[in-house]
Amino acid sequence: MEKTIKSFDVVAEATHPFIYTFTVGKEFGGQTVDDIIEHDGVFKLFNRKDELITEIQLPVVGVKYEYPSTTPN
């Protein structure tokens, strides 16, 4: 069963560490995130044109997935 990443949480740091959530449908860098793909521990954010917005390489503390619904026969 294939799953889709809906959001993920990272530890970010400015003056104090905090948790930041990247979510499908939320804006980042002036663009709406349409897809999130993880490859070798790097999370990549894409817009609706499948153009890469950015790559995130921060410590991940949680990932939320969406699983396709299955209809029983």
PDB file of N, CA and C in Angstrom:
ATOM      1  N   MET A   1       0.853  -1.181   0.000  1.00  0.00           N
ATOM      2  CA  MET A   1       0.000   0.000   0.000  1.00  0.00           C
ATOM      3  C   MET A   1       0.893   1.236   0.000  1.00  0.00           C
ATOM      4  N   GLU A   2       0.644   2.115  -0.943  1.00  0.00           N
ATOM      5  CA  GLU A   2       1.425   3.343  -1.046  1.00  0.00           C
ATOM      6  C   GLU A   2       0.839   4.403  -0.126  1.00  0.00           C
ATOM      7  N   LYS A   3       1.719   5.162   0.505  1.00  0.00           N
ATOM      8  CA  LYS A   3       1.278   6.235   1.392  1.00  0.00           C
ATOM      9  C   LYS A   3       1.808   7.559   0.894  1.00  0.00           C
ATOM     10  N   THR A   4       1.125   8.631   1.247  1.00  0.00           N
ATOM     11  CA  THR A   4       1.491   9.974   0.839  1.00  0.00           C
ATOM     12  C   THR A   4       1.820  10.789   2.082  1.00  0.00           C
ATOM     13  N   ILE A   5       2.906  11.544   2.039  1.00  0.00           N
ATOM     14  CA  ILE A   5       3.261  12.409   3.167  1.00  0.00           C
ATOM     15  C   ILE A   5       2.332  13.616   3.147  1.00  0.00           C
ATOM     16  N   LYS A   6       1.657  13.874   4.260  1.00  0.00           N
ATOM     17  CA  LYS A   6       0.783  15.040   4.397  1.00  0.00           C
ATOM     18  C   LYS A   6       1.500  16.181   5.113  1.00  0.00           C
ATOM     19  N   SER A   7       2.384  15.830   6.073  1.00  0.00           N
ATOM     20  CA  SER A   7       3.144  16.853   6.789  1.00  0.00           C
ATOM     21  C   SER A   7       4.304  16.189   7.520  1.00  0.00           C
ATOM     22  N   PHE A   8       5.268  17.024   7.921  1.00  0.00           N
ATOM     23  CA  PHE A   8       6.349  16.528   8.772  1.00  0.00           C
ATOM     24  C   PHE A   8       6.821  17.661   9.666  1.00  0.00           C
ATOM     25  N   ASP A   9       7.311  17.277  10.848  1.00  0.00           N
ATOM     26  CA  ASP A   9       7.763  18.227  11.861  1.00  0.00           C
ATOM     27  C   ASP A   9       9.280  18.144  11.981  1.00  0.00           C
ATOM     28  N   VAL A  10       9.921  19.306  12.070  1.00  0.00           N
ATOM     29  CA  VAL A  10      11.373  19.358  12.219  1.00  0.00           C
ATOM     30  C   VAL A  10      11.743  20.218  13.426  1.00  0.00           C
ATOM     31  N   VAL A  11      12.954  20.001  13.919  1.00  0.00           N
ATOM     32  CA  VAL A  11      13.509  20.867  14.951  1.00  0.00           C
ATOM     33  C   VAL A  11      14.253  21.979  14.239  1.00  0.00           C
ATOM     34  N   ALA A  12      13.783  23.195  14.405  1.00  0.00           N
ATOM     35  CA  ALA A  12      14.428  24.372  13.813  1.00  0.00           C
ATOM     36  C   ALA A  12      15.014  25.191  14.960  1.00  0.00           C
ATOM     37  N   GLU A  13      15.900  26.097  14.632  1.00  0.00           N
ATOM     38  CA  GLU A  13      16.513  26.890  15.700  1.00  0.00           C
ATOM     39  C   GLU A  13      16.797  28.295  15.210  1.00  0.00           C
ATOM     40  N   ALA A  14      16.347  29.235  15.990  1.00  0.00           N
ATOM     41  CA  ALA A  14      16.705  30.640  15.769  1.00  0.00           C
ATOM     42  C   ALA A  14      17.550  30.989  16.981  1.00  0.00           C
ATOM     43  N   THR A  15      16.918  31.534  18.013  1.00  0.00           N
ATOM     44  CA  THR A  15      17.635  31.755  19.272  1.00  0.00           C
ATOM     45  C   THR A  15      17.350  30.615  20.233  1.00  0.00           C
ATOM     46  N   HIS A  16      16.190  29.960  20.055  1.00  0.00           N
ATOM     47  CA  HIS A  16      15.807  28.800  20.867  1.00  0.00           C
ATOM     48  C   HIS A  16      15.223  27.751  19.927  1.00  0.00           C
ATOM     49  N   PRO A  17      15.500  26.468  20.181  1.00  0.00           N
ATOM     50  CA  PRO A  17      14.932  25.420  19.328  1.00  0.00           C
ATOM     51  C   PRO A  17      13.400  25.436  19.389  1.00  0.00           C
ATOM     52  N   PHE A  18      12.769  25.140  18.274  1.00  0.00           N
ATOM     53  CA  PHE A  18      11.314  25.041  18.214  1.00  0.00           C
ATOM     54  C   PHE A  18      10.951  24.029  17.141  1.00  0.00           C
ATOM     55  N   ILE A  19       9.709  23.572  17.164  1.00  0.00           N
ATOM     56  CA  ILE A  19       9.207  22.612  16.187  1.00  0.00           C
ATOM     57  C   ILE A  19       8.481  23.377  15.084  1.00  0.00           C
ATOM     58  N   TYR A  20       8.828  23.080  13.831  1.00  0.00           N
ATOM     59  CA  TYR A  20       8.170  23.700  12.682  1.00  0.00           C
ATOM     60  C   TYR A  20       7.538  22.588  11.856  1.00  0.00           C
ATOM     61  N   THR A  21       6.317  22.811  11.389  1.00  0.00           N
ATOM     62  CA  THR A  21       5.607  21.818  10.601  1.00  0.00           C
ATOM     63  C   THR A  21       5.487  22.261   9.152  1.00  0.00           C
ATOM     64  N   PHE A  22       5.939  21.406   8.245  1.00  0.00           N
ATOM     65  CA  PHE A  22       5.757  21.594   6.805  1.00  0.00           C
ATOM     66  C   PHE A  22       4.548  20.773   6.413  1.00  0.00           C
ATOM     67  N   THR A  23       3.579  21.402   5.744  1.00  0.00           N
ATOM     68  CA  THR A  23       2.313  20.747   5.431  1.00  0.00           C
ATOM     69  C   THR A  23       1.926  20.973   3.973  1.00  0.00           C
ATOM     70  N   VAL A  24       1.376  19.921   3.353  1.00  0.00           N
ATOM     71  CA  VAL A  24       0.818  20.072   2.009  1.00  0.00           C
ATOM     72  C   VAL A  24      -0.321  21.084   2.095  1.00  0.00           C
ATOM     73  N   GLY A  25      -0.336  22.042   1.172  1.00  0.00           N
ATOM     74  CA  GLY A  25      -1.358  23.083   1.151  1.00  0.00           C
ATOM     75  C   GLY A  25      -0.937  24.367   1.843  1.00  0.00           C
ATOM     76  N   LYS A  26       0.154  24.324   2.612  1.00  0.00           N
ATOM     77  CA  LYS A  26       0.662  25.500   3.316  1.00  0.00           C
ATOM     78  C   LYS A  26       1.729  26.177   2.454  1.00  0.00           C
ATOM     79  N   GLU A  27       1.820  27.486   2.558  1.00  0.00           N
ATOM     80  CA  GLU A  27       2.829  28.221   1.788  1.00  0.00           C
ATOM     81  C   GLU A  27       4.206  28.106   2.413  1.00  0.00           C
ATOM     82  N   PHE A  28       5.210  28.023   1.547  1.00  0.00           N
ATOM     83  CA  PHE A  28       6.608  28.076   1.968  1.00  0.00           C
ATOM     84  C   PHE A  28       7.378  28.771   0.858  1.00  0.00           C
ATOM     85  N   GLY A  29       8.128  29.791   1.194  1.00  0.00           N
ATOM     86  CA  GLY A  29       8.905  30.524   0.198  1.00  0.00           C
ATOM     87  C   GLY A  29       8.041  31.199  -0.852  1.00  0.00           C
ATOM     88  N   GLY A  30       6.831  31.593  -0.459  1.00  0.00           N
ATOM     89  CA  GLY A  30       5.929  32.272  -1.377  1.00  0.00           C
ATOM     90  C   GLY A  30       5.183  31.353  -2.327  1.00  0.00           C
ATOM     91  N   GLN A  31       5.333  30.035  -2.166  1.00  0.00           N
ATOM     92  CA  GLN A  31       4.651  29.063  -3.019  1.00  0.00           C
ATOM     93  C   GLN A  31       3.891  28.065  -2.153  1.00  0.00           C
ATOM     94  N   THR A  32       2.780  27.592  -2.670  1.00  0.00           N
ATOM     95  CA  THR A  32       1.999  26.589  -1.951  1.00  0.00           C
ATOM     96  C   THR A  32       2.607  25.214  -2.179  1.00  0.00           C
ATOM     97  N   VAL A  33       2.818  24.482  -1.087  1.00  0.00           N
ATOM     98  CA  VAL A  33       3.364  23.129  -1.164  1.00  0.00           C
ATOM     99  C   VAL A  33       2.256  22.188  -1.632  1.00  0.00           C
ATOM    100  N   ASP A  34       2.499  21.504  -2.761  1.00  0.00           N
ATOM    101  CA  ASP A  34       1.513  20.590  -3.323  1.00  0.00           C
ATOM    102  C   ASP A  34       1.894  19.131  -3.095  1.00  0.00           C
ATOM    103  N   ASP A  35       3.187  18.878  -2.879  1.00  0.00           N
ATOM    104  CA  ASP A  35       3.652  17.506  -2.685  1.00  0.00           C
ATOM    105  C   ASP A  35       4.917  17.525  -1.851  1.00  0.00           C
ATOM    106  N   ILE A  36       5.078  16.486  -1.026  1.00  0.00           N
ATOM    107  CA  ILE A  36       6.286  16.313  -0.217  1.00  0.00           C
ATOM    108  C   ILE A  36       6.812  14.913  -0.500  1.00  0.00           C
ATOM    109  N   ILE A  37       8.080  14.825  -0.851  1.00  0.00           N
ATOM    110  CA  ILE A  37       8.710  13.536  -1.117  1.00  0.00           C
ATOM    111  C   ILE A  37       9.946  13.417  -0.243  1.00  0.00           C
ATOM    112  N   GLU A  38      10.137  12.245   0.360  1.00  0.00           N
ATOM    113  CA  GLU A  38      11.333  11.986   1.169  1.00  0.00           C
ATOM    114  C   GLU A  38      12.220  11.024   0.398  1.00  0.00           C
ATOM    115  N   HIS A  39      13.497  11.358   0.304  1.00  0.00           N
ATOM    116  CA  HIS A  39      14.464  10.481  -0.359  1.00  0.00           C
ATOM    117  C   HIS A  39      15.772  10.532   0.418  1.00  0.00           C
ATOM    118  N   ASP A  40      16.183   9.396   0.948  1.00  0.00           N
ATOM    119  CA  ASP A  40      17.432   9.294   1.708  1.00  0.00           C
ATOM    120  C   ASP A  40      17.508  10.304   2.846  1.00  0.00           C
ATOM    121  N   GLY A  41      16.394  10.511   3.546  1.00  0.00           N
ATOM    122  CA  GLY A  41      16.371  11.399   4.693  1.00  0.00           C
ATOM    123  C   GLY A  41      16.229  12.874   4.373  1.00  0.00           C
ATOM    124  N   VAL A  42      16.137  13.210   3.089  1.00  0.00           N
ATOM    125  CA  VAL A  42      15.950  14.599   2.675  1.00  0.00           C
ATOM    126  C   VAL A  42      14.505  14.766   2.209  1.00  0.00           C
ATOM    127  N   PHE A  43      13.812  15.748   2.778  1.00  0.00           N
ATOM    128  CA  PHE A  43      12.429  16.020   2.394  1.00  0.00           C
ATOM    129  C   PHE A  43      12.423  17.122   1.349  1.00  0.00           C
ATOM    130  N   LYS A  44      11.731  16.863   0.232  1.00  0.00           N
ATOM    131  CA  LYS A  44      11.677  17.820  -0.875  1.00  0.00           C
ATOM    132  C   LYS A  44      10.252  18.331  -1.017  1.00  0.00           C
ATOM    133  N   LEU A  45      10.117  19.652  -1.096  1.00  0.00           N
ATOM    134  CA  LEU A  45       8.816  20.289  -1.241  1.00  0.00           C
ATOM    135  C   LEU A  45       8.637  20.703  -2.699  1.00  0.00           C
ATOM    136  N   PHE A  46       7.475  20.373  -3.274  1.00  0.00           N
ATOM    137  CA  PHE A  46       7.177  20.690  -4.671  1.00  0.00           C
ATOM    138  C   PHE A  46       5.909  21.521  -4.770  1.00  0.00           C
ATOM    139  N   ASN A  47       5.846  22.374  -5.801  1.00  0.00           N
ATOM    140  CA  ASN A  47       4.637  23.160  -6.042  1.00  0.00           C
ATOM    141  C   ASN A  47       3.717  22.375  -6.986  1.00  0.00           C
ATOM    142  N   ARG A  48       2.590  22.990  -7.393  1.00  0.00           N
ATOM    143  CA  ARG A  48       1.617  22.273  -8.225  1.00  0.00           C
ATOM    144  C   ARG A  48       2.122  21.981  -9.633  1.00  0.00           C
ATOM    145  N   LYS A  49       3.187  22.667 -10.051  1.00  0.00           N
ATOM    146  CA  LYS A  49       3.781  22.400 -11.363  1.00  0.00           C
ATOM    147  C   LYS A  49       4.887  21.349 -11.272  1.00  0.00           C
ATOM    148  N   ASP A  50       4.997  20.687 -10.111  1.00  0.00           N
ATOM    149  CA  ASP A  50       6.045  19.697  -9.831  1.00  0.00           C
ATOM    150  C   ASP A  50       7.439  20.301  -9.869  1.00  0.00           C
ATOM    151  N   GLU A  51       7.541  21.603  -9.585  1.00  0.00           N
ATOM    152  CA  GLU A  51       8.833  22.271  -9.497  1.00  0.00           C
ATOM    153  C   GLU A  51       9.299  22.227  -8.044  1.00  0.00           C
ATOM    154  N   LEU A  52      10.569  21.938  -7.860  1.00  0.00           N
ATOM    155  CA  LEU A  52      11.137  21.878  -6.521  1.00  0.00           C
ATOM    156  C   LEU A  52      11.133  23.264  -5.881  1.00  0.00           C
ATOM    157  N   ILE A  53      10.535  23.367  -4.694  1.00  0.00           N
ATOM    158  CA  ILE A  53      10.551  24.627  -3.936  1.00  0.00           C
ATOM    159  C   ILE A  53      11.828  24.675  -3.115  1.00  0.00           C
ATOM    160  N   THR A  54      12.076  23.598  -2.342  1.00  0.00           N
ATOM    161  CA  THR A  54      13.283  23.531  -1.514  1.00  0.00           C
ATOM    162  C   THR A  54      13.479  22.110  -1.006  1.00  0.00           C
ATOM    163  N   GLU A  55      14.665  21.865  -0.458  1.00  0.00           N
ATOM    164  CA  GLU A  55      14.977  20.610   0.220  1.00  0.00           C
ATOM    165  C   GLU A  55      15.197  20.924   1.686  1.00  0.00           C
ATOM    166  N   ILE A  56      14.665  20.071   2.551  1.00  0.00           N
ATOM    167  CA  ILE A  56      14.776  20.271   3.998  1.00  0.00           C
ATOM    168  C   ILE A  56      15.662  19.175   4.576  1.00  0.00           C
ATOM    169  N   GLN A  57      16.728  19.585   5.269  1.00  0.00           N
ATOM    170  CA  GLN A  57      17.646  18.622   5.879  1.00  0.00           C
ATOM    171  C   GLN A  57      17.823  18.915   7.356  1.00  0.00           C
ATOM    172  N   LEU A  58      16.715  19.148   8.049  1.00  0.00           N
ATOM    173  CA  LEU A  58      16.729  19.389   9.492  1.00  0.00           C
ATOM    174  C   LEU A  58      16.303  18.109  10.214  1.00  0.00           C
ATOM    175  N   PRO A  59      16.612  17.995  11.513  1.00  0.00           N
ATOM    176  CA  PRO A  59      16.188  16.803  12.256  1.00  0.00           C
ATOM    177  C   PRO A  59      14.659  16.676  12.271  1.00  0.00           C
ATOM    178  N   VAL A  60      14.151  15.548  11.786  1.00  0.00           N
ATOM    179  CA  VAL A  60      12.711  15.303  11.707  1.00  0.00           C
ATOM    180  C   VAL A  60      12.262  14.596  12.983  1.00  0.00           C
ATOM    181  N   VAL A  61      11.170  15.104  13.582  1.00  0.00           N
ATOM    182  CA  VAL A  61      10.651  14.496  14.813  1.00  0.00           C
ATOM    183  C   VAL A  61       9.303  13.807  14.601  1.00  0.00           C
ATOM    184  N   GLY A  62       8.706  13.974  13.425  1.00  0.00           N
ATOM    185  CA  GLY A  62       7.438  13.297  13.164  1.00  0.00           C
ATOM    186  C   GLY A  62       6.996  13.480  11.724  1.00  0.00           C
ATOM    187  N   VAL A  63       6.294  12.458  11.201  1.00  0.00           N
ATOM    188  CA  VAL A  63       5.758  12.506   9.845  1.00  0.00           C
ATOM    189  C   VAL A  63       4.323  12.008   9.894  1.00  0.00           C
ATOM    190  N   LYS A  64       3.412  12.719   9.206  1.00  0.00           N
ATOM    191  CA  LYS A  64       2.023  12.281   9.095  1.00  0.00           C
ATOM    192  C   LYS A  64       1.779  11.851   7.658  1.00  0.00           C
ATOM    193  N   TYR A  65       1.173  10.674   7.526  1.00  0.00           N
ATOM    194  CA  TYR A  65       0.916  10.099   6.215  1.00  0.00           C
ATOM    195  C   TYR A  65      -0.583  10.024   5.943  1.00  0.00           C
ATOM    196  N   GLU A  66      -0.909   9.949   4.652  1.00  0.00           N
ATOM    197  CA  GLU A  66      -2.271   9.673   4.231  1.00  0.00           C
ATOM    198  C   GLU A  66      -2.207   8.380   3.431  1.00  0.00           C
ATOM    199  N   TYR A  67      -3.078   7.450   3.778  1.00  0.00           N
ATOM    200  CA  TYR A  67      -3.131   6.178   3.092  1.00  0.00           C
ATOM    201  C   TYR A  67      -4.364   6.170   2.175  1.00  0.00           C
ATOM    202  N   PRO A  68      -4.234   5.590   0.980  1.00  0.00           N
ATOM    203  CA  PRO A  68      -5.396   5.547   0.091  1.00  0.00           C
ATOM    204  C   PRO A  68      -6.504   4.695   0.708  1.00  0.00           C
ATOM    205  N   SER A  69      -7.722   5.131   0.527  1.00  0.00           N
ATOM    206  CA  SER A  69      -8.822   4.356   1.067  1.00  0.00           C
ATOM    207  C   SER A  69      -9.067   3.158   0.150  1.00  0.00           C
ATOM    208  N   THR A  70      -9.408   2.063   0.758  1.00  0.00           N
ATOM    209  CA  THR A  70      -9.702   0.853  -0.004  1.00  0.00           C
ATOM    210  C   THR A  70     -11.180   0.556   0.161  1.00  0.00           C
ATOM    211  N   THR A  71     -11.812   0.217  -0.948  1.00  0.00           N
ATOM    212  CA  THR A  71     -13.230  -0.091  -0.920  1.00  0.00           C
ATOM    213  C   THR A  71     -13.383  -1.606  -1.003  1.00  0.00           C
ATOM    214  N   PRO A  72     -14.023  -2.196   0.013  1.00  0.00           N
ATOM    215  CA  PRO A  72     -14.210  -3.659  -0.035  1.00  0.00           C
ATOM    216  C   PRO A  72     -15.167  -4.030  -1.148  1.00  0.00           C
ATOM    217  N   ASN A  73     -14.917  -5.174  -1.789  1.00  0.00           N
ATOM    218  CA  ASN A  73     -15.787  -5.652  -2.871  1.00  0.00           C
ATOM    219  C   ASN A  73     -17.005  -6.337  -2.346  1.00  0.00           C
TER     220      ASN A  73
END
